[in-house]
Amino acid sequence: VKRRSFLETVLGGWSLLLVGTVVGGIVQYLLPRREGGAAHEMIPIGTVDELLRPGEARIIRLGKAPVMVERTATGQYKAFSARCTHLGCTIQFMDDKLSPHFACNCHGSQFDMNGKNIAGPAPRPLDPYRITQRGSTLLIAAG
Ligand code: FES
């Protein structure tokens, strides 16, 4: 009887552990992910004066994501994912005075300064980031 009771206790414990693991996995799957949540917050990336001159663009890091931040000739800021929409290589700013654009060296895709795909195999525009100015500070967020 003691052996049977011991085995029932052990099996009951294992069953509870198994059920807890499965239920925990389901709850974790259903709840929104906290990792990467920072990407939706407005994150300061620098002050207006220190970041870029009009007509310039450069890559900054938002967590692990490379983001291309651009200041237009009229002083407006724009931001896009710096990941090419073809296969994800990092794009570069081509500081061509007559026709500035973003280029991907992997397979030759090109994007205009609004992020629109204009050449090569990239199937769609660059993913936009929200960028806003609060005082002299620029803030950025995905989406
Ligand atoms: S990954 Fe950019 S063109 Fe292929």
Short mmCIF file of C-alpha atoms and ligand atoms in Angstrom, two decimals:
data_model
loop_
_atom_site.label_atom_id
_atom_site.label_comp_id
_atom_site.label_asym_id
_atom_site.label_seq_id
_atom_site.Cartn_x
_atom_site.Cartn_y
_atom_site.Cartn_z
CA VAL A 1 0.00 0.00 0.00
CA LYS A 2 2.86 2.38 0.81
CA ARG A 3 4.51 1.73 -2.56
CA ARG A 4 1.21 2.32 -4.37
CA SER A 5 0.65 5.54 -2.43
CA PHE A 6 4.18 6.70 -3.21
CA LEU A 7 3.74 6.02 -6.94
CA GLU A 8 0.38 7.79 -6.99
CA THR A 9 1.98 10.82 -5.32
CA VAL A 10 4.87 10.88 -7.81
CA LEU A 11 2.57 10.46 -10.82
CA GLY A 12 0.22 13.13 -9.46
CA GLY A 13 3.16 15.53 -9.09
CA TRP A 14 4.37 14.83 -12.62
CA SER A 15 0.86 15.32 -13.97
CA LEU A 16 0.55 18.68 -12.21
CA LEU A 17 3.94 19.73 -13.55
CA LEU A 18 2.96 18.71 -17.08
CA VAL A 19 -0.39 20.52 -16.91
CA GLY A 20 1.28 23.62 -15.43
CA THR A 21 3.85 23.68 -18.22
CA VAL A 22 1.21 23.34 -20.93
CA VAL A 23 -1.11 25.96 -19.39
CA GLY A 24 1.83 28.33 -18.83
CA GLY A 25 2.87 27.94 -22.47
CA ILE A 26 -0.65 28.66 -23.68
CA VAL A 27 -0.96 31.77 -21.45
CA GLN A 28 2.46 33.01 -22.59
CA TYR A 29 1.42 32.52 -26.23
CA LEU A 30 -1.87 34.38 -25.78
CA LEU A 31 -0.54 37.37 -23.84
CA PRO A 32 1.14 40.22 -25.78
CA ARG A 33 4.91 39.92 -25.91
CA ARG A 34 6.80 42.28 -23.63
CA GLU A 35 10.00 41.73 -25.55
CA GLY A 36 10.11 44.30 -28.30
CA GLY A 37 7.41 46.34 -26.61
CA ALA A 38 9.90 49.13 -26.31
CA ALA A 39 9.74 49.46 -30.08
CA HIS A 40 6.23 50.96 -29.75
CA GLU A 41 7.25 53.51 -27.15
CA MET A 42 8.54 56.88 -28.27
CA ILE A 43 12.28 56.67 -27.64
CA PRO A 44 14.54 59.75 -27.64
CA ILE A 45 17.28 59.49 -30.26
CA GLY A 46 18.98 62.85 -29.93
CA THR A 47 18.47 66.55 -30.25
CA VAL A 48 17.47 68.27 -33.44
CA ASP A 49 20.74 70.14 -33.78
CA GLU A 50 23.12 67.27 -33.11
CA LEU A 51 21.48 64.61 -35.25
CA LEU A 52 21.51 65.57 -38.90
CA ARG A 53 21.93 68.50 -41.23
CA PRO A 54 19.26 69.05 -43.92
CA GLY A 55 19.71 66.56 -46.76
CA GLU A 56 21.46 63.96 -44.60
CA ALA A 57 20.47 60.51 -43.42
CA ARG A 58 22.11 57.96 -41.23
CA ILE A 59 21.42 54.72 -39.43
CA ILE A 60 20.72 54.57 -35.73
CA ARG A 61 19.88 51.53 -33.60
CA LEU A 62 16.51 51.08 -31.98
CA GLY A 63 17.19 48.02 -29.86
CA LYS A 64 18.54 45.54 -32.40
CA ALA A 65 16.75 47.18 -35.32
CA PRO A 66 18.68 49.45 -37.69
CA VAL A 67 16.65 52.55 -38.47
CA MET A 68 17.41 55.05 -41.21
CA VAL A 69 16.72 58.59 -39.98
CA GLU A 70 16.55 61.27 -42.63
CA ARG A 71 16.36 65.05 -42.49
CA THR A 72 14.93 66.45 -45.69
CA ALA A 73 16.26 69.56 -47.39
CA THR A 74 13.35 71.47 -45.84
CA GLY A 75 14.25 70.23 -42.34
CA GLN A 76 11.51 67.61 -41.94
CA TYR A 77 12.50 64.34 -40.25
CA LYS A 78 11.56 60.89 -41.58
CA ALA A 79 12.50 57.42 -40.41
CA PHE A 80 12.34 53.98 -41.98
CA SER A 81 13.51 50.51 -41.14
CA ALA A 82 17.00 50.15 -42.60
CA ARG A 83 16.23 46.52 -43.48
CA CYS A 84 15.71 45.95 -47.17
CA THR A 85 12.27 44.56 -47.92
CA HIS A 86 13.77 41.96 -50.26
CA LEU A 87 15.76 39.70 -47.95
CA GLY A 88 16.60 41.97 -45.04
CA CYS A 89 20.09 43.31 -45.75
CA THR A 90 20.87 46.72 -44.29
CA ILE A 91 20.41 49.60 -46.72
CA GLN A 92 22.83 52.52 -47.07
CA PHE A 93 22.26 56.22 -47.69
CA MET A 94 23.65 57.22 -51.08
CA ASP A 95 24.55 60.87 -50.72
CA ASP A 96 24.19 61.67 -54.40
CA LYS A 97 23.56 65.43 -54.58
CA LEU A 98 21.44 65.14 -57.72
CA SER A 99 19.50 62.06 -56.71
CA PRO A 100 19.98 60.99 -53.09
CA HIS A 101 18.49 57.57 -52.33
CA PHE A 102 18.85 54.46 -50.22
CA ALA A 103 20.53 51.42 -51.73
CA CYS A 104 20.88 47.78 -50.80
CA ASN A 105 24.19 46.29 -51.85
CA CYS A 106 23.00 42.69 -51.59
CA HIS A 107 20.91 42.50 -54.78
CA GLY A 108 20.70 46.08 -56.00
CA SER A 109 17.39 47.35 -54.65
CA GLN A 110 16.98 51.10 -54.40
CA PHE A 111 14.51 53.24 -52.45
CA ASP A 112 13.72 56.91 -52.83
CA MET A 113 13.94 59.32 -49.91
CA ASN A 114 10.31 58.54 -49.02
CA GLY A 115 11.19 54.85 -48.65
CA LYS A 116 9.45 53.80 -51.87
CA ASN A 117 11.06 50.91 -53.74
CA ILE A 118 12.21 52.24 -57.12
CA ALA A 119 14.62 49.58 -58.44
CA GLY A 120 15.70 46.01 -57.92
CA PRO A 121 13.90 43.04 -56.41
CA ALA A 122 12.54 44.72 -53.25
CA PRO A 123 8.79 44.02 -53.36
CA ARG A 124 7.57 46.93 -51.25
CA PRO A 125 8.58 50.22 -49.58
CA LEU A 126 10.69 50.40 -46.44
CA ASP A 127 8.72 50.03 -43.21
CA PRO A 128 8.08 53.48 -41.72
CA TYR A 129 8.85 54.55 -38.17
CA ARG A 130 7.02 57.34 -36.39
CA ILE A 131 9.29 60.25 -35.61
CA THR A 132 8.29 63.34 -33.70
CA GLN A 133 9.91 66.33 -32.09
CA ARG A 134 9.33 67.27 -28.45
CA GLY A 135 11.14 70.49 -27.68
CA SER A 136 14.56 70.00 -29.20
CA THR A 137 14.46 66.22 -28.73
CA LEU A 138 13.59 63.78 -31.50
CA LEU A 139 11.64 60.67 -30.55
CA ILE A 140 11.05 57.59 -32.63
CA ALA A 141 8.83 54.50 -32.54
CA ALA A 142 7.93 51.64 -34.86
CA GLY A 143 4.71 51.91 -36.80
S1 FES B 1 18.26 42.05 -49.67
FE1 FES B 1 18.21 44.01 -50.52
S2 FES B 1 18.09 43.67 -52.63
FE2 FES B 1 18.09 41.71 -51.79
#
